[in-house]
């Protein structure tokens, strides 16, 4: 798509500098522009609007990497309608997203479905799983899980008021009120105050904090359960990054006296040169030996 749009502006020898990947969130496209093409950024965005007519109505460029604990991208509006809010659809759910105010990545689509499929639709005697999502964003994982497994209850925590407010709207939009419980606050504090030994499954989709907050994920588990741990790990090969994540988690859980086994480790996506987002599915067998 980007190449086709770029061909409208640049001679063939410039095309190798074009960033080919685009994030399309609802009808908003987020592109990257090479420094040597900065003067042409707007033209490129308009060419893309033309190329994706009807499907994309706004084009932003990522001006700097994600920042702060909210992991929000620094964006610059380039072309199309002057708005940052859109509705994004995934796995039969709809999400209101403000691309300037919250983290959002369409690249986690497969991972969100993978986790939803692991959640038991109905646990005998208990009625359904209790899930704690420590870093929910606009509620994506939580709502997809709730849609997939009707008896599940998901405590869905986020520290950003922007993400929390959108999550509240998204819960209504998808009709999962009462089963996805939105909570505004720091995940560690919320677990300590309200969710000790409450969960069968804990999600930690924030690589920057996951290792630090692993203690709280363990405290949220009621005796036995699952932790889905996300991290950014270096590695010459993808397998090396998985091994590194396993080493970090094993050390920490052993120090905490947890009886566990790492059942699955996979690369979710590449996030830089020799840097990968990795997920580990950890089965907690007993929280204290
Ligand atoms: C990477 S995003 C989550 C994305 C989400 N899982 C998704 O698939 O769209 C991480 C989120 O963690 C939130 N966050 C950061 N620090 C936090 C904390 N201490 N407690 C709770 N949430 C936190 C941020 O506001 C952000 O929305």
PDB file of C-alpha atoms and ligand atoms in Angstrom:
ATOM      1  CA  UNK A   1       0.000   0.000   0.000  1.00  0.00           C
ATOM      2  CA  UNK A   2       2.719   2.443   1.038  1.00  0.00           C
ATOM      3  CA  UNK A   3       4.798   1.563  -1.997  1.00  0.00           C
ATOM      4  CA  UNK A   4       1.871   2.069  -4.339  1.00  0.00           C
ATOM      5  CA  UNK A   5       1.183   5.467  -2.737  1.00  0.00           C
ATOM      6  CA  UNK A   6       4.887   6.401  -2.848  1.00  0.00           C
ATOM      7  CA  UNK A   7       5.125   5.555  -6.542  1.00  0.00           C
ATOM      8  CA  UNK A   8       2.727   8.424  -7.181  1.00  0.00           C
ATOM      9  CA  UNK A   9       5.339  10.865  -5.833  1.00  0.00           C
ATOM     10  CA  UNK A  10       8.840   9.478  -5.852  1.00  0.00           C
ATOM     11  CA  UNK A  11      11.149   8.191  -8.605  1.00  0.00           C
ATOM     12  CA  UNK A  12      11.996   4.455  -8.361  1.00  0.00           C
ATOM     13  CA  UNK A  13      15.405   5.011  -6.702  1.00  0.00           C
ATOM     14  CA  UNK A  14      13.698   6.622  -3.670  1.00  0.00           C
ATOM     15  CA  UNK A  15      11.320   3.723  -3.013  1.00  0.00           C
ATOM     16  CA  UNK A  16      13.836   1.725  -0.996  1.00  0.00           C
ATOM     17  CA  UNK A  17      13.665   4.397   1.735  1.00  0.00           C
ATOM     18  CA  UNK A  18       9.908   4.055   2.137  1.00  0.00           C
ATOM     19  CA  UNK A  19       8.655   2.421   5.379  1.00  0.00           C
ATOM     20  CA  UNK A  20       6.298  -0.211   4.044  1.00  0.00           C
ATOM     21  CA  UNK A  21       4.452  -1.074   7.218  1.00  0.00           C
ATOM     22  CA  UNK A  22       1.340   0.896   8.190  1.00  0.00           C
ATOM     23  CA  UNK A  23      -0.908   0.499  11.219  1.00  0.00           C
ATOM     24  CA  UNK A  24      -4.546   0.850  10.262  1.00  0.00           C
ATOM     25  CA  UNK A  25      -6.778   1.405  13.288  1.00  0.00           C
ATOM     26  CA  UNK A  26     -10.412   1.711  12.187  1.00  0.00           C
ATOM     27  CA  UNK A  27     -10.271   4.355   9.479  1.00  0.00           C
ATOM     28  CA  UNK A  28      -7.047   5.983  10.724  1.00  0.00           C
ATOM     29  CA  UNK A  29      -3.676   5.079   9.194  1.00  0.00           C
ATOM     30  CA  UNK A  30      -0.410   5.616  11.060  1.00  0.00           C
ATOM     31  CA  UNK A  31       2.662   5.709   8.873  1.00  0.00           C
ATOM     32  CA  UNK A  32       6.380   6.296   9.331  1.00  0.00           C
ATOM     33  CA  UNK A  33       8.267   8.717   7.099  1.00  0.00           C
ATOM     34  CA  UNK A  34      12.016   8.537   6.449  1.00  0.00           C
ATOM     35  CA  UNK A  35      13.943  11.642   7.489  1.00  0.00           C
ATOM     36  CA  UNK A  36      15.008  12.288   3.883  1.00  0.00           C
ATOM     37  CA  UNK A  37      11.300  12.410   2.885  1.00  0.00           C
ATOM     38  CA  UNK A  38      10.072  14.707   5.648  1.00  0.00           C
ATOM     39  CA  UNK A  39       9.347  17.567   3.252  1.00  0.00           C
ATOM     40  CA  UNK A  40       7.058  15.202   1.313  1.00  0.00           C
ATOM     41  CA  UNK A  41       5.221  13.719   4.326  1.00  0.00           C
ATOM     42  CA  UNK A  42       1.931  15.458   3.594  1.00  0.00           C
ATOM     43  CA  UNK A  43       2.024  14.577  -0.105  1.00  0.00           C
ATOM     44  CA  UNK A  44       2.726  10.962   0.818  1.00  0.00           C
ATOM     45  CA  UNK A  45      -0.228  10.961   3.248  1.00  0.00           C
ATOM     46  CA  UNK A  46      -2.530  12.396   0.596  1.00  0.00           C
ATOM     47  CA  UNK A  47      -1.367   9.795  -1.904  1.00  0.00           C
ATOM     48  CA  UNK A  48      -2.159   7.103   0.684  1.00  0.00           C
ATOM     49  CA  UNK A  49      -5.640   8.549   1.280  1.00  0.00           C
ATOM     50  CA  UNK A  50      -6.230   8.331  -2.464  1.00  0.00           C
ATOM     51  CA  UNK A  51      -4.854   4.792  -2.582  1.00  0.00           C
ATOM     52  CA  UNK A  52      -7.087   3.651   0.314  1.00  0.00           C
ATOM     53  CA  UNK A  53     -10.114   5.749  -0.592  1.00  0.00           C
ATOM     54  CA  UNK A  54     -13.173   4.841   1.467  1.00  0.00           C
ATOM     55  CA  UNK A  55     -11.193   2.656   3.889  1.00  0.00           C
ATOM     56  CA  UNK A  56      -8.909   5.295   5.432  1.00  0.00           C
ATOM     57  CA  UNK A  57     -10.059   8.828   6.246  1.00  0.00           C
ATOM     58  CA  UNK A  58      -7.224  10.185   8.408  1.00  0.00           C
ATOM     59  CA  UNK A  59      -3.446   9.821   8.158  1.00  0.00           C
ATOM     60  CA  UNK A  60      -0.994  10.419  11.004  1.00  0.00           C
ATOM     61  CA  UNK A  61       2.687   9.791  11.141  1.00  0.00           C
ATOM     62  CA  UNK A  62       4.540   8.419  14.114  1.00  0.00           C
ATOM     63  CA  UNK A  63       6.862  11.276  15.024  1.00  0.00           C
ATOM     64  CA  UNK A  64       8.604   9.546  17.962  1.00  0.00           C
ATOM     65  CA  UNK A  65       8.459   6.185  19.745  1.00  0.00           C
ATOM     66  CA  UNK A  66       5.874   5.463  22.447  1.00  0.00           C
ATOM     67  CA  UNK A  67       6.368   7.442  25.635  1.00  0.00           C
ATOM     68  CA  UNK A  68       5.587   7.303  29.336  1.00  0.00           C
ATOM     69  CA  UNK A  69       3.831   4.645  31.360  1.00  0.00           C
ATOM     70  CA  UNK A  70       0.762   5.011  29.135  1.00  0.00           C
ATOM     71  CA  UNK A  71       2.835   3.860  26.112  1.00  0.00           C
ATOM     72  CA  UNK A  72       1.182   6.511  23.911  1.00  0.00           C
ATOM     73  CA  UNK A  73       2.679   7.137  20.459  1.00  0.00           C
ATOM     74  CA  UNK A  74       3.763  10.687  19.614  1.00  0.00           C
ATOM     75  CA  UNK A  75       1.781  11.395  16.466  1.00  0.00           C
ATOM     76  CA  UNK A  76       1.583  14.185  13.941  1.00  0.00           C
ATOM     77  CA  UNK A  77      -1.572  14.678  11.877  1.00  0.00           C
ATOM     78  CA  UNK A  78      -0.809  14.727   8.154  1.00  0.00           C
ATOM     79  CA  UNK A  79      -3.972  14.501   6.044  1.00  0.00           C
ATOM     80  CA  UNK A  80      -7.705  13.773   5.922  1.00  0.00           C
ATOM     81  CA  UNK A  81     -10.283  14.574   8.582  1.00  0.00           C
ATOM     82  CA  UNK A  82      -9.100  16.388  11.706  1.00  0.00           C
ATOM     83  CA  UNK A  83      -9.847  13.728  14.336  1.00  0.00           C
ATOM     84  CA  UNK A  84      -8.028  11.135  16.408  1.00  0.00           C
ATOM     85  CA  UNK A  85     -11.005   8.973  17.456  1.00  0.00           C
ATOM     86  CA  UNK A  86     -12.081   5.926  15.501  1.00  0.00           C
ATOM     87  CA  UNK A  87     -13.897   2.610  15.913  1.00  0.00           C
ATOM     88  CA  UNK A  88     -11.692  -0.431  15.454  1.00  0.00           C
ATOM     89  CA  UNK A  89     -13.198  -3.901  14.935  1.00  0.00           C
ATOM     90  CA  UNK A  90     -11.551  -7.159  15.901  1.00  0.00           C
ATOM     91  CA  UNK A  91     -12.859 -10.712  16.466  1.00  0.00           C
ATOM     92  CA  UNK A  92     -16.495  -9.580  16.449  1.00  0.00           C
ATOM     93  CA  UNK A  93     -15.932  -6.747  18.978  1.00  0.00           C
ATOM     94  CA  UNK A  94     -15.825  -2.963  18.475  1.00  0.00           C
ATOM     95  CA  UNK A  95     -13.415  -0.648  20.246  1.00  0.00           C
ATOM     96  CA  UNK A  96     -13.460   3.114  20.467  1.00  0.00           C
ATOM     97  CA  UNK A  97      -9.846   4.261  20.325  1.00  0.00           C
ATOM     98  CA  UNK A  98      -8.256   7.701  20.552  1.00  0.00           C
ATOM     99  CA  UNK A  99      -4.920   7.230  18.789  1.00  0.00           C
ATOM    100  CA  UNK A 100      -3.469  10.401  20.319  1.00  0.00           C
ATOM    101  CA  UNK A 101      -4.356   9.505  23.913  1.00  0.00           C
ATOM    102  CA  UNK A 102      -3.985   5.734  24.388  1.00  0.00           C
ATOM    103  CA  UNK A 103      -1.763   2.867  23.385  1.00  0.00           C
ATOM    104  CA  UNK A 104      -3.252   0.716  20.684  1.00  0.00           C
ATOM    105  CA  UNK A 105      -1.741  -1.869  18.370  1.00  0.00           C
ATOM    106  CA  UNK A 106      -3.612  -3.859  15.727  1.00  0.00           C
ATOM    107  CA  UNK A 107      -0.541  -6.116  15.610  1.00  0.00           C
ATOM    108  CA  UNK A 108      -1.637  -7.951  18.772  1.00  0.00           C
ATOM    109  CA  UNK A 109      -4.729  -9.279  17.031  1.00  0.00           C
ATOM    110  CA  UNK A 110      -3.641 -12.932  16.889  1.00  0.00           C
ATOM    111  CA  UNK A 111      -2.322 -12.831  20.467  1.00  0.00           C
ATOM    112  CA  UNK A 112      -5.638 -11.498  21.807  1.00  0.00           C
ATOM    113  CA  UNK A 113      -7.549 -14.346  20.174  1.00  0.00           C
ATOM    114  CA  UNK A 114      -4.967 -16.916  21.293  1.00  0.00           C
ATOM    115  CA  UNK A 115      -5.446 -15.885  24.928  1.00  0.00           C
ATOM    116  CA  UNK A 116      -9.252 -15.752  24.618  1.00  0.00           C
ATOM    117  CA  UNK A 117      -9.204 -19.339  23.319  1.00  0.00           C
ATOM    118  CA  UNK A 118      -7.229 -20.510  26.351  1.00  0.00           C
ATOM    119  CA  UNK A 119      -9.830 -19.208  28.775  1.00  0.00           C
ATOM    120  CA  UNK A 120     -12.145 -21.976  29.837  1.00  0.00           C
ATOM    121  CA  UNK A 121     -15.670 -21.265  28.745  1.00  0.00           C
ATOM    122  CA  UNK A 122     -17.085 -22.904  31.791  1.00  0.00           C
ATOM    123  CA  UNK A 123     -15.186 -24.387  34.687  1.00  0.00           C
ATOM    124  CA  UNK A 124     -17.084 -27.186  36.421  1.00  0.00           C
ATOM    125  CA  UNK A 125     -18.539 -26.138  39.807  1.00  0.00           C
ATOM    126  CA  UNK A 126     -17.148 -22.606  39.605  1.00  0.00           C
ATOM    127  CA  UNK A 127     -19.275 -21.287  36.746  1.00  0.00           C
ATOM    128  CA  UNK A 128     -16.402 -19.672  34.881  1.00  0.00           C
ATOM    129  CA  UNK A 129     -12.899 -18.332  35.189  1.00  0.00           C
ATOM    130  CA  UNK A 130     -11.989 -15.139  36.990  1.00  0.00           C
ATOM    131  CA  UNK A 131      -9.417 -13.186  34.991  1.00  0.00           C
ATOM    132  CA  UNK A 132      -7.373 -10.180  36.101  1.00  0.00           C
ATOM    133  CA  UNK A 133      -6.010  -8.021  33.274  1.00  0.00           C
ATOM    134  CA  UNK A 134      -3.395  -5.816  34.958  1.00  0.00           C
ATOM    135  CA  UNK A 135      -2.761  -3.486  31.998  1.00  0.00           C
ATOM    136  CA  UNK A 136      -5.963  -3.349  29.958  1.00  0.00           C
ATOM    137  CA  UNK A 137      -5.673  -0.275  27.769  1.00  0.00           C
ATOM    138  CA  UNK A 138      -9.077   0.350  26.178  1.00  0.00           C
ATOM    139  CA  UNK A 139     -10.219  -3.137  27.225  1.00  0.00           C
ATOM    140  CA  UNK A 140      -9.263  -5.105  24.144  1.00  0.00           C
ATOM    141  CA  UNK A 141      -8.069  -8.416  25.673  1.00  0.00           C
ATOM    142  CA  UNK A 142     -10.711  -8.247  28.431  1.00  0.00           C
ATOM    143  CA  UNK A 143     -13.679  -7.688  26.120  1.00  0.00           C
ATOM    144  CA  UNK A 144     -12.599 -10.301  23.555  1.00  0.00           C
ATOM    145  CA  UNK A 145     -12.214 -12.823  26.403  1.00  0.00           C
ATOM    146  CA  UNK A 146     -15.653 -11.958  27.813  1.00  0.00           C
ATOM    147  CA  UNK A 147     -17.292 -12.313  24.389  1.00  0.00           C
ATOM    148  CA  UNK A 148     -15.579 -15.639  23.828  1.00  0.00           C
ATOM    149  CA  UNK A 149     -16.361 -17.141  27.240  1.00  0.00           C
ATOM    150  CA  UNK A 150     -19.788 -15.965  28.485  1.00  0.00           C
ATOM    151  CA  UNK A 151     -19.362 -17.117  32.098  1.00  0.00           C
ATOM    152  CA  UNK A 152     -16.047 -15.370  32.668  1.00  0.00           C
ATOM    153  CA  UNK A 153     -15.554 -12.311  34.869  1.00  0.00           C
ATOM    154  CA  UNK A 154     -12.621 -10.054  33.964  1.00  0.00           C
ATOM    155  CA  UNK A 155     -11.245  -7.419  36.353  1.00  0.00           C
ATOM    156  CA  UNK A 156      -9.784  -4.961  33.902  1.00  0.00           C
ATOM    157  CA  UNK A 157      -7.294  -2.480  35.335  1.00  0.00           C
ATOM    158  CA  UNK A 158      -5.621   0.554  33.785  1.00  0.00           C
ATOM    159  CA  UNK A 159      -3.838   3.506  35.377  1.00  0.00           C
ATOM    160  CA  UNK A 160      -4.585   5.956  32.558  1.00  0.00           C
ATOM    161  CA  UNK A 161      -7.876   7.888  32.878  1.00  0.00           C
ATOM    162  CA  UNK A 162      -8.037   8.143  29.058  1.00  0.00           C
ATOM    163  CA  UNK A 163      -7.720   4.374  28.622  1.00  0.00           C
ATOM    164  CA  UNK A 164     -10.130   3.750  31.528  1.00  0.00           C
ATOM    165  CA  UNK A 165     -12.835   6.078  30.130  1.00  0.00           C
ATOM    166  CA  UNK A 166     -12.621   4.461  26.690  1.00  0.00           C
ATOM    167  CA  UNK A 167     -12.698   1.009  28.322  1.00  0.00           C
ATOM    168  CA  UNK A 168     -15.941   1.944  30.131  1.00  0.00           C
ATOM    169  CA  UNK A 169     -17.463   3.006  26.779  1.00  0.00           C
ATOM    170  CA  UNK A 170     -16.189  -0.147  25.061  1.00  0.00           C
ATOM    171  CA  UNK A 171     -17.686  -2.405  27.732  1.00  0.00           C
ATOM    172  CA  UNK A 172     -21.121  -0.870  26.976  1.00  0.00           C
ATOM    173  CA  UNK A 173     -20.526  -0.911  23.224  1.00  0.00           C
ATOM    174  CA  UNK A 174     -19.945  -4.666  23.373  1.00  0.00           C
ATOM    175  CA  UNK A 175     -22.656  -5.499  25.909  1.00  0.00           C
ATOM    176  CA  UNK A 176     -20.319  -7.054  28.494  1.00  0.00           C
ATOM    177  CA  UNK A 177     -21.327  -4.880  31.476  1.00  0.00           C
ATOM    178  CA  UNK A 178     -21.048  -6.757  34.761  1.00  0.00           C
ATOM    179  CA  UNK A 179     -18.625  -9.300  33.276  1.00  0.00           C
ATOM    180  CA  UNK A 180     -15.789  -6.915  32.458  1.00  0.00           C
ATOM    181  CA  UNK A 181     -15.277  -4.798  35.562  1.00  0.00           C
ATOM    182  CA  UNK A 182     -13.273  -1.638  34.767  1.00  0.00           C
ATOM    183  CA  UNK A 183     -10.912  -0.429  37.489  1.00  0.00           C
ATOM    184  CA  UNK A 184      -8.897   2.795  37.348  1.00  0.00           C
ATOM    185  CA  UNK A 185      -5.599   2.586  39.196  1.00  0.00           C
ATOM    186  CA  UNK A 186      -2.125   1.191  39.547  1.00  0.00           C
ATOM    187  CA  UNK A 187      -2.323  -2.575  39.054  1.00  0.00           C
ATOM    188  CA  UNK A 188      -0.095  -3.366  42.045  1.00  0.00           C
ATOM    189  CA  UNK A 189      -2.211  -1.261  44.382  1.00  0.00           C
ATOM    190  CA  UNK A 190      -5.506  -2.595  43.003  1.00  0.00           C
ATOM    191  CA  UNK A 191      -4.372  -6.213  43.442  1.00  0.00           C
ATOM    192  CA  UNK A 192      -3.180  -5.532  46.997  1.00  0.00           C
ATOM    193  CA  UNK A 193      -6.396  -3.760  47.989  1.00  0.00           C
ATOM    194  CA  UNK A 194      -9.069  -5.729  46.106  1.00  0.00           C
ATOM    195  CA  UNK A 195      -7.894  -8.749  44.163  1.00  0.00           C
ATOM    196  CA  UNK A 196      -5.669 -10.878  46.385  1.00  0.00           C
ATOM    197  CA  UNK A 197      -6.237 -14.575  45.602  1.00  0.00           C
ATOM    198  CA  UNK A 198      -9.087 -13.646  43.263  1.00  0.00           C
ATOM    199  CA  UNK A 199      -7.988 -14.959  39.863  1.00  0.00           C
ATOM    200  CA  UNK A 200      -7.626 -18.147  37.858  1.00  0.00           C
ATOM    201  CA  UNK A 201      -5.704 -16.246  35.189  1.00  0.00           C
ATOM    202  CA  UNK A 202      -3.688 -13.019  35.130  1.00  0.00           C
ATOM    203  CA  UNK A 203      -2.705 -11.073  32.009  1.00  0.00           C
ATOM    204  CA  UNK A 204       0.330  -8.769  32.058  1.00  0.00           C
ATOM    205  CA  UNK A 205       0.377  -7.112  28.608  1.00  0.00           C
ATOM    206  CA  UNK A 206       2.878  -4.371  29.486  1.00  0.00           C
ATOM    207  CA  UNK A 207       6.450  -5.534  28.795  1.00  0.00           C
ATOM    208  CA  UNK A 208       7.993  -2.501  30.545  1.00  0.00           C
ATOM    209  CA  UNK A 209       6.455  -3.411  33.923  1.00  0.00           C
ATOM    210  CA  UNK A 210       5.749  -7.134  33.787  1.00  0.00           C
ATOM    211  CA  UNK A 211       8.839  -8.384  35.613  1.00  0.00           C
ATOM    212  CA  UNK A 212       8.522  -5.735  38.334  1.00  0.00           C
ATOM    213  CA  UNK A 213       4.825  -6.524  38.852  1.00  0.00           C
ATOM    214  CA  UNK A 214       5.149 -10.318  38.675  1.00  0.00           C
ATOM    215  CA  UNK A 215       4.900 -10.540  42.491  1.00  0.00           C
ATOM    216  CA  UNK A 216       1.439  -8.957  42.326  1.00  0.00           C
ATOM    217  CA  UNK A 217       0.320 -11.273  39.528  1.00  0.00           C
ATOM    218  CA  UNK A 218       1.245 -14.198  41.783  1.00  0.00           C
ATOM    219  CA  UNK A 219      -0.653 -12.635  44.680  1.00  0.00           C
ATOM    220  CA  UNK A 220      -3.749 -12.311  42.504  1.00  0.00           C
ATOM    221  CA  UNK A 221      -3.801 -16.059  41.722  1.00  0.00           C
ATOM    222  CA  UNK A 222      -6.079 -18.158  43.921  1.00  0.00           C
ATOM    223  CA  UNK A 223      -3.734 -21.044  44.669  1.00  0.00           C
ATOM    224  CA  UNK A 224      -3.433 -22.450  41.185  1.00  0.00           C
ATOM    225  CA  UNK A 225      -3.770 -20.716  37.802  1.00  0.00           C
ATOM    226  CA  UNK A 226      -2.125 -19.050  34.818  1.00  0.00           C
ATOM    227  CA  UNK A 227      -0.019 -15.954  34.249  1.00  0.00           C
ATOM    228  CA  UNK A 228       0.494 -14.604  30.718  1.00  0.00           C
ATOM    229  CA  UNK A 229       3.728 -12.674  30.968  1.00  0.00           C
ATOM    230  CA  UNK A 230       4.862 -10.227  28.219  1.00  0.00           C
ATOM    231  CA  UNK A 231       8.396  -8.884  27.948  1.00  0.00           C
ATOM    232  CA  UNK A 232      10.758  -7.267  25.473  1.00  0.00           C
ATOM    233  CA  UNK A 233      13.858  -9.432  25.212  1.00  0.00           C
ATOM    234  CA  UNK A 234      16.977  -9.228  23.110  1.00  0.00           C
ATOM    235  CA  UNK A 235      18.259 -12.143  21.099  1.00  0.00           C
ATOM    236  CA  UNK A 236      20.311 -12.815  18.026  1.00  0.00           C
ATOM    237  CA  UNK A 237      17.623 -15.331  17.097  1.00  0.00           C
ATOM    238  CA  UNK A 238      13.967 -15.369  18.145  1.00  0.00           C
ATOM    239  CA  UNK A 239      14.537 -18.494  20.263  1.00  0.00           C
ATOM    240  CA  UNK A 240      17.251 -16.652  22.233  1.00  0.00           C
ATOM    241  CA  UNK A 241      14.765 -13.968  23.278  1.00  0.00           C
ATOM    242  CA  UNK A 242      12.333 -16.650  24.492  1.00  0.00           C
ATOM    243  CA  UNK A 243      15.090 -18.325  26.507  1.00  0.00           C
ATOM    244  CA  UNK A 244      16.026 -14.989  28.083  1.00  0.00           C
ATOM    245  CA  UNK A 245      12.412 -14.336  29.117  1.00  0.00           C
ATOM    246  CA  UNK A 246      12.197 -17.844  30.616  1.00  0.00           C
ATOM    247  CA  UNK A 247      15.399 -17.254  32.596  1.00  0.00           C
ATOM    248  CA  UNK A 248      14.152 -13.913  34.015  1.00  0.00           C
ATOM    249  CA  UNK A 249      10.760 -15.320  35.013  1.00  0.00           C
ATOM    250  CA  UNK A 250      12.146 -18.563  36.428  1.00  0.00           C
ATOM    251  CA  UNK A 251      14.607 -16.687  38.634  1.00  0.00           C
ATOM    252  CA  UNK A 252      11.964 -14.355  39.969  1.00  0.00           C
ATOM    253  CA  UNK A 253       9.298 -17.005  40.595  1.00  0.00           C
ATOM    254  CA  UNK A 254      11.821 -19.328  42.265  1.00  0.00           C
ATOM    255  CA  UNK A 255      12.880 -16.493  44.569  1.00  0.00           C
ATOM    256  CA  UNK A 256       9.237 -15.945  45.445  1.00  0.00           C
ATOM    257  CA  UNK A 257       8.903 -19.639  46.342  1.00  0.00           C
ATOM    258  CA  UNK A 258       6.325 -20.313  43.629  1.00  0.00           C
ATOM    259  CA  UNK A 259       5.828 -23.792  42.212  1.00  0.00           C
ATOM    260  CA  UNK A 260       5.356 -23.280  38.457  1.00  0.00           C
ATOM    261  CA  UNK A 261       5.996 -24.534  34.959  1.00  0.00           C
ATOM    262  CA  UNK A 262       6.412 -22.541  31.772  1.00  0.00           C
ATOM    263  CA  UNK A 263       4.134 -24.268  29.332  1.00  0.00           C
ATOM    264  CA  UNK A 264       4.523 -22.057  26.274  1.00  0.00           C
ATOM    265  CA  UNK A 265       6.893 -19.352  25.061  1.00  0.00           C
ATOM    266  CA  UNK A 266       6.489 -17.510  21.775  1.00  0.00           C
ATOM    267  CA  UNK A 267       7.509 -14.357  19.992  1.00  0.00           C
ATOM    268  CA  UNK A 268       4.496 -12.081  19.585  1.00  0.00           C
ATOM    269  CA  UNK A 269       6.251  -9.639  17.238  1.00  0.00           C
ATOM    270  CA  UNK A 270       9.566  -8.077  16.440  1.00  0.00           C
ATOM    271  CA  UNK A 271       9.957  -4.622  18.056  1.00  0.00           C
ATOM    272  CA  UNK A 272      13.441  -3.628  16.906  1.00  0.00           C
ATOM    273  CA  UNK A 273      16.736  -4.960  15.665  1.00  0.00           C
ATOM    274  CA  UNK A 274      17.348  -8.189  17.616  1.00  0.00           C
ATOM    275  CA  UNK A 275      14.555  -7.204  20.028  1.00  0.00           C
ATOM    276  CA  UNK A 276      11.311  -9.153  20.363  1.00  0.00           C
ATOM    277  CA  UNK A 277       8.070  -8.989  22.292  1.00  0.00           C
ATOM    278  CA  UNK A 278       7.807 -12.385  23.937  1.00  0.00           C
ATOM    279  CA  UNK A 279       4.925 -14.011  25.796  1.00  0.00           C
ATOM    280  CA  UNK A 280       5.225 -16.842  28.299  1.00  0.00           C
ATOM    281  CA  UNK A 281       2.241 -18.874  29.483  1.00  0.00           C
ATOM    282  CA  UNK A 282       3.138 -19.786  33.044  1.00  0.00           C
ATOM    283  CA  UNK A 283       1.124 -22.321  34.992  1.00  0.00           C
ATOM    284  CA  UNK A 284       1.238 -21.552  38.699  1.00  0.00           C
ATOM    285  CA  UNK A 285       0.874 -24.860  40.535  1.00  0.00           C
ATOM    286  CA  UNK A 286       1.163 -23.474  44.027  1.00  0.00           C
ATOM    287  CA  UNK A 287       1.803 -19.842  45.016  1.00  0.00           C
ATOM    288  CA  UNK A 288       4.034 -20.715  47.992  1.00  0.00           C
ATOM    289  CA  UNK A 289       6.067 -23.891  48.394  1.00  0.00           C
TER     290      UNK A 289
HETATM  291  C1  LIG B   1       0.620  -1.842  26.205  1.00  0.00           C
HETATM  292  S1  LIG B   1      -0.826  -1.085  26.848  1.00  0.00           S
HETATM  293  C2  LIG B   1      -2.011  -2.379  26.936  1.00  0.00           C
HETATM  294  C3  LIG B   1      -2.591  -2.700  25.632  1.00  0.00           C
HETATM  295  C4  LIG B   1      -3.761  -3.637  25.648  1.00  0.00           C
HETATM  296  N1  LIG B   1      -3.456  -4.843  26.332  1.00  0.00           N
HETATM  297  C5  LIG B   1      -4.240  -3.907  24.228  1.00  0.00           C
HETATM  298  O1  LIG B   1      -4.137  -5.037  23.737  1.00  0.00           O
HETATM  299  O2  LIG B   1      -4.744  -2.967  23.594  1.00  0.00           O
HETATM  300  C6  LIG B   1      -0.379  -0.899  28.494  1.00  0.00           C
HETATM  301  C7  LIG B   1      -1.379  -0.173  29.355  1.00  0.00           C
HETATM  302  O3  LIG B   1      -0.909  -0.263  30.696  1.00  0.00           O
HETATM  303  C8  LIG B   1      -1.299   0.913  31.378  1.00  0.00           C
HETATM  304  N2  LIG B   1      -0.457   1.037  32.580  1.00  0.00           N
HETATM  305  C9  LIG B   1       0.807   1.501  32.691  1.00  0.00           C
HETATM  306  N3  LIG B   1       1.247   1.414  33.946  1.00  0.00           N
HETATM  307  C10 LIG B   1       0.245   0.868  34.660  1.00  0.00           C
HETATM  308  C11 LIG B   1       0.091   0.501  36.029  1.00  0.00           C
HETATM  309  N4  LIG B   1       1.068   0.694  36.914  1.00  0.00           N
HETATM  310  N5  LIG B   1      -1.053  -0.073  36.426  1.00  0.00           N
HETATM  311  C12 LIG B   1      -2.069  -0.268  35.544  1.00  0.00           C
HETATM  312  N6  LIG B   1      -1.996   0.078  34.225  1.00  0.00           N
HETATM  313  C13 LIG B   1      -0.852   0.619  33.793  1.00  0.00           C
HETATM  314  C14 LIG B   1      -1.135   2.016  30.348  1.00  0.00           C
HETATM  315  O4  LIG B   1      -1.945   3.122  30.659  1.00  0.00           O
HETATM  316  C15 LIG B   1      -1.537   1.303  29.047  1.00  0.00           C
HETATM  317  O5  LIG B   1      -2.880   1.560  28.719  1.00  0.00           O
END
